[in-house]
Amino acid sequence: MSWDMFKSAPPTVQVRLESSPPGADATTSLGSGCKTPCSVSIPAPDAPFTVAFALPKYQPASVPVNVIRNPGDFTTPASVTTDPNPVFAELQPAVPAKPVRKPHRPKKPKPAAAAAAPAETAPAAGSPFPDPNAGKR
């Protein structure tokens, strides 16, 4: 006969995880996680732990959780609770990075000589205007 059958299973703690807005990935530092709102069942930890919340387009948040052990006595069993429970995180929208704006510089006008035909060239054939240099030799 073994004494193992008289040992109680290690206590577990049910922790409720919530966020605003809902739908965040919540992960405990103990490894358990889910998508909020949800609950996780974890082995009763010996020390405080944290819950990290992450949601696209929101800043991540981390919430510390304390572990409270009640040893119990002859009339009440030992228990483990967490504070806070539910663990709640208010997620703040991520601030979009502002684009770097270059200072506005006015465009330089194109030189007029490049746009107009040089004066030395002969007028195009069929021009309605007579050539002012014609006949001066």
mmCIF file with all atom_site columns, C-alpha atoms in Angstrom:
data_model
loop_
_atom_site.group_PDB
_atom_site.id
_atom_site.type_symbol
_atom_site.label_atom_id
_atom_site.label_alt_id
_atom_site.label_comp_id
_atom_site.label_asym_id
_atom_site.label_entity_id
_atom_site.label_seq_id
_atom_site.pdbx_PDB_ins_code
_atom_site.Cartn_x
_atom_site.Cartn_y
_atom_site.Cartn_z
_atom_site.occupancy
_atom_site.B_iso_or_equiv
_atom_site.pdbx_formal_charge
_atom_site.auth_seq_id
_atom_site.auth_comp_id
_atom_site.auth_asym_id
_atom_site.auth_atom_id
_atom_site.pdbx_PDB_model_num
ATOM 1   C CA . MET A 1 1   ? 0.000   0.000  0.000   1.00 0.00 ? 1   MET A CA 1
ATOM 2   C CA . SER A 1 2   ? 1.311   3.463  -0.951  1.00 0.00 ? 2   SER A CA 1
ATOM 3   C CA . TRP A 1 3   ? 0.867   6.752  0.876   1.00 0.00 ? 3   TRP A CA 1
ATOM 4   C CA . ASP A 1 4   ? 0.650   8.554  -2.494  1.00 0.00 ? 4   ASP A CA 1
ATOM 5   C CA . MET A 1 5   ? -3.091  7.968  -2.622  1.00 0.00 ? 5   MET A CA 1
ATOM 6   C CA . PHE A 1 6   ? -3.534  10.204 0.433   1.00 0.00 ? 6   PHE A CA 1
ATOM 7   C CA . LYS A 1 7   ? -1.614  13.109 -1.071  1.00 0.00 ? 7   LYS A CA 1
ATOM 8   C CA . SER A 1 8   ? -3.800  15.769 -2.600  1.00 0.00 ? 8   SER A CA 1
ATOM 9   C CA . ALA A 1 9   ? -3.176  16.885 -6.145  1.00 0.00 ? 9   ALA A CA 1
ATOM 10  C CA . PRO A 1 10  ? -1.238  20.114 -6.383  1.00 0.00 ? 10  PRO A CA 1
ATOM 11  C CA . PRO A 1 11  ? -3.743  22.967 -6.148  1.00 0.00 ? 11  PRO A CA 1
ATOM 12  C CA . THR A 1 12  ? -4.593  24.874 -9.287  1.00 0.00 ? 12  THR A CA 1
ATOM 13  C CA . VAL A 1 13  ? -5.812  28.425 -9.582  1.00 0.00 ? 13  VAL A CA 1
ATOM 14  C CA . GLN A 1 14  ? -8.445  29.598 -12.055 1.00 0.00 ? 14  GLN A CA 1
ATOM 15  C CA . VAL A 1 15  ? -7.501  33.081 -13.303 1.00 0.00 ? 15  VAL A CA 1
ATOM 16  C CA . ARG A 1 16  ? -9.871  35.205 -15.373 1.00 0.00 ? 16  ARG A CA 1
ATOM 17  C CA . LEU A 1 17  ? -8.148  37.388 -18.009 1.00 0.00 ? 17  LEU A CA 1
ATOM 18  C CA . GLU A 1 18  ? -9.936  40.400 -19.486 1.00 0.00 ? 18  GLU A CA 1
ATOM 19  C CA . SER A 1 19  ? -8.973  43.405 -21.590 1.00 0.00 ? 19  SER A CA 1
ATOM 20  C CA . SER A 1 20  ? -10.481 46.487 -23.098 1.00 0.00 ? 20  SER A CA 1
ATOM 21  C CA . PRO A 1 21  ? -10.814 46.151 -26.036 1.00 0.00 ? 21  PRO A CA 1
ATOM 22  C CA . PRO A 1 22  ? -11.397 42.386 -25.927 1.00 0.00 ? 22  PRO A CA 1
ATOM 23  C CA . GLY A 1 23  ? -9.529  39.992 -28.218 1.00 0.00 ? 23  GLY A CA 1
ATOM 24  C CA . ALA A 1 24  ? -6.020  40.577 -26.841 1.00 0.00 ? 24  ALA A CA 1
ATOM 25  C CA . ASP A 1 25  ? -3.535  37.736 -26.505 1.00 0.00 ? 25  ASP A CA 1
ATOM 26  C CA . ALA A 1 26  ? -2.992  37.315 -22.757 1.00 0.00 ? 26  ALA A CA 1
ATOM 27  C CA . THR A 1 27  ? -0.019  35.230 -21.625 1.00 0.00 ? 27  THR A CA 1
ATOM 28  C CA . THR A 1 28  ? 1.049   34.531 -18.050 1.00 0.00 ? 28  THR A CA 1
ATOM 29  C CA . SER A 1 29  ? 4.727   34.471 -17.126 1.00 0.00 ? 29  SER A CA 1
ATOM 30  C CA . LEU A 1 30  ? 4.024   30.841 -16.139 1.00 0.00 ? 30  LEU A CA 1
ATOM 31  C CA . GLY A 1 31  ? 3.330   29.922 -19.755 1.00 0.00 ? 31  GLY A CA 1
ATOM 32  C CA . SER A 1 32  ? -0.469  29.679 -19.915 1.00 0.00 ? 32  SER A CA 1
ATOM 33  C CA . GLY A 1 33  ? -2.398  32.006 -22.164 1.00 0.00 ? 33  GLY A CA 1
ATOM 34  C CA . CYS A 1 34  ? -5.575  32.661 -24.140 1.00 0.00 ? 34  CYS A CA 1
ATOM 35  C CA . LYS A 1 35  ? -7.470  35.343 -26.084 1.00 0.00 ? 35  LYS A CA 1
ATOM 36  C CA . THR A 1 36  ? -9.464  37.707 -23.843 1.00 0.00 ? 36  THR A CA 1
ATOM 37  C CA . PRO A 1 37  ? -11.983 37.413 -22.301 1.00 0.00 ? 37  PRO A CA 1
ATOM 38  C CA . CYS A 1 38  ? -11.011 33.960 -21.036 1.00 0.00 ? 38  CYS A CA 1
ATOM 39  C CA . SER A 1 39  ? -9.875  31.890 -18.062 1.00 0.00 ? 39  SER A CA 1
ATOM 40  C CA . VAL A 1 40  ? -6.737  29.835 -17.524 1.00 0.00 ? 40  VAL A CA 1
ATOM 41  C CA . SER A 1 41  ? -6.112  27.156 -14.965 1.00 0.00 ? 41  SER A CA 1
ATOM 42  C CA . ILE A 1 42  ? -2.555  27.226 -13.659 1.00 0.00 ? 42  ILE A CA 1
ATOM 43  C CA . PRO A 1 43  ? -0.711  25.241 -11.002 1.00 0.00 ? 43  PRO A CA 1
ATOM 44  C CA . ALA A 1 44  ? -0.667  27.348 -7.844  1.00 0.00 ? 44  ALA A CA 1
ATOM 45  C CA . PRO A 1 45  ? 2.557   29.342 -8.083  1.00 0.00 ? 45  PRO A CA 1
ATOM 46  C CA . ASP A 1 46  ? 4.820   29.978 -5.110  1.00 0.00 ? 46  ASP A CA 1
ATOM 47  C CA . ALA A 1 47  ? 5.551   33.563 -6.134  1.00 0.00 ? 47  ALA A CA 1
ATOM 48  C CA . PRO A 1 48  ? 3.839   36.476 -7.881  1.00 0.00 ? 48  PRO A CA 1
ATOM 49  C CA . PHE A 1 49  ? 3.634   36.356 -11.666 1.00 0.00 ? 49  PHE A CA 1
ATOM 50  C CA . THR A 1 50  ? 2.685   38.704 -14.499 1.00 0.00 ? 50  THR A CA 1
ATOM 51  C CA . VAL A 1 51  ? 0.182   38.638 -17.324 1.00 0.00 ? 51  VAL A CA 1
ATOM 52  C CA . ALA A 1 52  ? 1.198   40.258 -20.621 1.00 0.00 ? 52  ALA A CA 1
ATOM 53  C CA . PHE A 1 53  ? -1.501  41.566 -22.955 1.00 0.00 ? 53  PHE A CA 1
ATOM 54  C CA . ALA A 1 54  ? -0.883  42.193 -26.669 1.00 0.00 ? 54  ALA A CA 1
ATOM 55  C CA . LEU A 1 55  ? -3.224  43.330 -29.428 1.00 0.00 ? 55  LEU A CA 1
ATOM 56  C CA . PRO A 1 56  ? -2.291  44.667 -32.897 1.00 0.00 ? 56  PRO A CA 1
ATOM 57  C CA . LYS A 1 57  ? -2.470  48.487 -33.133 1.00 0.00 ? 57  LYS A CA 1
ATOM 58  C CA . TYR A 1 58  ? -2.381  48.767 -29.314 1.00 0.00 ? 58  TYR A CA 1
ATOM 59  C CA . GLN A 1 59  ? 0.464   49.244 -26.872 1.00 0.00 ? 59  GLN A CA 1
ATOM 60  C CA . PRO A 1 60  ? 1.305   46.074 -24.934 1.00 0.00 ? 60  PRO A CA 1
ATOM 61  C CA . ALA A 1 61  ? 0.470   45.980 -21.222 1.00 0.00 ? 61  ALA A CA 1
ATOM 62  C CA . SER A 1 62  ? 1.685   43.889 -18.309 1.00 0.00 ? 62  SER A CA 1
ATOM 63  C CA . VAL A 1 63  ? -0.212  43.349 -15.044 1.00 0.00 ? 63  VAL A CA 1
ATOM 64  C CA . PRO A 1 64  ? 1.442   41.937 -11.882 1.00 0.00 ? 64  PRO A CA 1
ATOM 65  C CA . VAL A 1 65  ? -0.530  39.262 -10.037 1.00 0.00 ? 65  VAL A CA 1
ATOM 66  C CA . ASN A 1 66  ? -0.001  38.376 -6.369  1.00 0.00 ? 66  ASN A CA 1
ATOM 67  C CA . VAL A 1 67  ? -0.500  34.868 -5.027  1.00 0.00 ? 67  VAL A CA 1
ATOM 68  C CA . ILE A 1 68  ? -2.336  34.524 -1.697  1.00 0.00 ? 68  ILE A CA 1
ATOM 69  C CA . ARG A 1 69  ? -2.032  31.218 0.152   1.00 0.00 ? 69  ARG A CA 1
ATOM 70  C CA . ASN A 1 70  ? -4.460  30.350 2.933   1.00 0.00 ? 70  ASN A CA 1
ATOM 71  C CA . PRO A 1 71  ? -3.055  27.378 4.864   1.00 0.00 ? 71  PRO A CA 1
ATOM 72  C CA . GLY A 1 72  ? -6.435  26.192 6.100   1.00 0.00 ? 72  GLY A CA 1
ATOM 73  C CA . ASP A 1 73  ? -7.106  24.328 9.348   1.00 0.00 ? 73  ASP A CA 1
ATOM 74  C CA . PHE A 1 74  ? -9.118  21.338 10.556  1.00 0.00 ? 74  PHE A CA 1
ATOM 75  C CA . THR A 1 75  ? -12.378 22.818 9.273   1.00 0.00 ? 75  THR A CA 1
ATOM 76  C CA . THR A 1 76  ? -11.284 24.473 6.004   1.00 0.00 ? 76  THR A CA 1
ATOM 77  C CA . PRO A 1 77  ? -8.969  23.168 3.308   1.00 0.00 ? 77  PRO A CA 1
ATOM 78  C CA . ALA A 1 78  ? -5.887  25.103 2.199   1.00 0.00 ? 78  ALA A CA 1
ATOM 79  C CA . SER A 1 79  ? -6.545  27.408 -0.741  1.00 0.00 ? 79  SER A CA 1
ATOM 80  C CA . VAL A 1 80  ? -4.672  29.592 -3.160  1.00 0.00 ? 80  VAL A CA 1
ATOM 81  C CA . THR A 1 81  ? -6.110  32.745 -4.713  1.00 0.00 ? 81  THR A CA 1
ATOM 82  C CA . THR A 1 82  ? -4.748  35.515 -6.905  1.00 0.00 ? 82  THR A CA 1
ATOM 83  C CA . ASP A 1 83  ? -5.058  39.258 -6.593  1.00 0.00 ? 83  ASP A CA 1
ATOM 84  C CA . PRO A 1 84  ? -6.397  40.711 -8.814  1.00 0.00 ? 84  PRO A CA 1
ATOM 85  C CA . ASN A 1 85  ? -8.830  38.188 -10.209 1.00 0.00 ? 85  ASN A CA 1
ATOM 86  C CA . PRO A 1 86  ? -10.025 38.926 -12.843 1.00 0.00 ? 86  PRO A CA 1
ATOM 87  C CA . VAL A 1 87  ? -6.780  40.344 -14.229 1.00 0.00 ? 87  VAL A CA 1
ATOM 88  C CA . PHE A 1 88  ? -7.789  43.343 -16.347 1.00 0.00 ? 88  PHE A CA 1
ATOM 89  C CA . ALA A 1 89  ? -5.773  45.494 -18.777 1.00 0.00 ? 89  ALA A CA 1
ATOM 90  C CA . GLU A 1 90  ? -6.908  48.728 -20.441 1.00 0.00 ? 90  GLU A CA 1
ATOM 91  C CA . LEU A 1 91  ? -4.995  48.755 -23.732 1.00 0.00 ? 91  LEU A CA 1
ATOM 92  C CA . GLN A 1 92  ? -4.047  52.125 -25.186 1.00 0.00 ? 92  GLN A CA 1
ATOM 93  C CA . PRO A 1 93  ? -4.016  52.692 -28.960 1.00 0.00 ? 93  PRO A CA 1
ATOM 94  C CA . ALA A 1 94  ? -0.538  52.687 -30.445 1.00 0.00 ? 94  ALA A CA 1
ATOM 95  C CA . VAL A 1 95  ? 0.541   56.134 -31.592 1.00 0.00 ? 95  VAL A CA 1
ATOM 96  C CA . PRO A 1 96  ? 1.291   55.928 -35.315 1.00 0.00 ? 96  PRO A CA 1
ATOM 97  C CA . ALA A 1 97  ? 4.729   57.163 -36.254 1.00 0.00 ? 97  ALA A CA 1
ATOM 98  C CA . LYS A 1 98  ? 4.455   60.578 -37.854 1.00 0.00 ? 98  LYS A CA 1
ATOM 99  C CA . PRO A 1 99  ? 5.993   60.667 -41.325 1.00 0.00 ? 99  PRO A CA 1
ATOM 100 C CA . VAL A 1 100 ? 9.070   62.820 -41.616 1.00 0.00 ? 100 VAL A CA 1
ATOM 101 C CA . ARG A 1 101 ? 8.178   65.773 -43.790 1.00 0.00 ? 101 ARG A CA 1
ATOM 102 C CA . LYS A 1 102 ? 10.802  67.465 -45.882 1.00 0.00 ? 102 LYS A CA 1
ATOM 103 C CA . PRO A 1 103 ? 10.717  71.262 -45.889 1.00 0.00 ? 103 PRO A CA 1
ATOM 104 C CA . HIS A 1 104 ? 8.785   72.620 -48.856 1.00 0.00 ? 104 HIS A CA 1
ATOM 105 C CA . ARG A 1 105 ? 11.005  74.226 -51.439 1.00 0.00 ? 105 ARG A CA 1
ATOM 106 C CA . PRO A 1 106 ? 9.461   76.077 -54.380 1.00 0.00 ? 106 PRO A CA 1
ATOM 107 C CA . LYS A 1 107 ? 10.354  74.600 -57.747 1.00 0.00 ? 107 LYS A CA 1
ATOM 108 C CA . LYS A 1 108 ? 12.836  76.617 -59.764 1.00 0.00 ? 108 LYS A CA 1
ATOM 109 C CA . PRO A 1 109 ? 11.316  77.999 -62.958 1.00 0.00 ? 109 PRO A CA 1
ATOM 110 C CA . LYS A 1 110 ? 12.789  76.605 -66.157 1.00 0.00 ? 110 LYS A CA 1
ATOM 111 C CA . PRO A 1 111 ? 14.889  79.093 -68.112 1.00 0.00 ? 111 PRO A CA 1
ATOM 112 C CA . ALA A 1 112 ? 12.855  80.834 -70.811 1.00 0.00 ? 112 ALA A CA 1
ATOM 113 C CA . ALA A 1 113 ? 15.610  80.282 -73.420 1.00 0.00 ? 113 ALA A CA 1
ATOM 114 C CA . ALA A 1 114 ? 15.293  76.515 -73.115 1.00 0.00 ? 114 ALA A CA 1
ATOM 115 C CA . ALA A 1 115 ? 11.545  76.669 -73.663 1.00 0.00 ? 115 ALA A CA 1
ATOM 116 C CA . ALA A 1 116 ? 11.581  79.089 -76.644 1.00 0.00 ? 116 ALA A CA 1
ATOM 117 C CA . ALA A 1 117 ? 13.372  78.551 -79.936 1.00 0.00 ? 117 ALA A CA 1
ATOM 118 C CA . PRO A 1 118 ? 16.605  80.551 -80.327 1.00 0.00 ? 118 PRO A CA 1
ATOM 119 C CA . ALA A 1 119 ? 16.263  83.793 -82.311 1.00 0.00 ? 119 ALA A CA 1
ATOM 120 C CA . GLU A 1 120 ? 18.973  82.849 -84.879 1.00 0.00 ? 120 GLU A CA 1
ATOM 121 C CA . THR A 1 121 ? 16.959  80.032 -86.334 1.00 0.00 ? 121 THR A CA 1
ATOM 122 C CA . ALA A 1 122 ? 14.848  80.612 -89.362 1.00 0.00 ? 122 ALA A CA 1
ATOM 123 C CA . PRO A 1 123 ? 11.121  80.702 -88.886 1.00 0.00 ? 123 PRO A CA 1
ATOM 124 C CA . ALA A 1 124 ? 9.292   77.546 -89.635 1.00 0.00 ? 124 ALA A CA 1
ATOM 125 C CA . ALA A 1 125 ? 8.083   77.142 -93.193 1.00 0.00 ? 125 ALA A CA 1
ATOM 126 C CA . GLY A 1 126 ? 4.585   78.365 -93.640 1.00 0.00 ? 126 GLY A CA 1
ATOM 127 C CA . SER A 1 127 ? 4.767   80.850 -90.737 1.00 0.00 ? 127 SER A CA 1
ATOM 128 C CA . PRO A 1 128 ? 2.140   83.590 -90.976 1.00 0.00 ? 128 PRO A CA 1
ATOM 129 C CA . PHE A 1 129 ? 4.787   86.135 -89.898 1.00 0.00 ? 129 PHE A CA 1
ATOM 130 C CA . PRO A 1 130 ? 7.419   87.419 -92.295 1.00 0.00 ? 130 PRO A CA 1
ATOM 131 C CA . ASP A 1 131 ? 11.078  87.001 -91.397 1.00 0.00 ? 131 ASP A CA 1
ATOM 132 C CA . PRO A 1 132 ? 12.270  90.410 -90.060 1.00 0.00 ? 132 PRO A CA 1
ATOM 133 C CA . ASN A 1 133 ? 15.840  89.662 -91.222 1.00 0.00 ? 133 ASN A CA 1
ATOM 134 C CA . ALA A 1 134 ? 14.819  88.930 -94.775 1.00 0.00 ? 134 ALA A CA 1
ATOM 135 C CA . GLY A 1 135 ? 16.078  91.483 -97.256 1.00 0.00 ? 135 GLY A CA 1
ATOM 136 C CA . LYS A 1 136 ? 18.734  92.982 -94.922 1.00 0.00 ? 136 LYS A CA 1
ATOM 137 C CA . ARG A 1 137 ? 22.106  92.132 -96.339 1.00 0.00 ? 137 ARG A CA 1
#
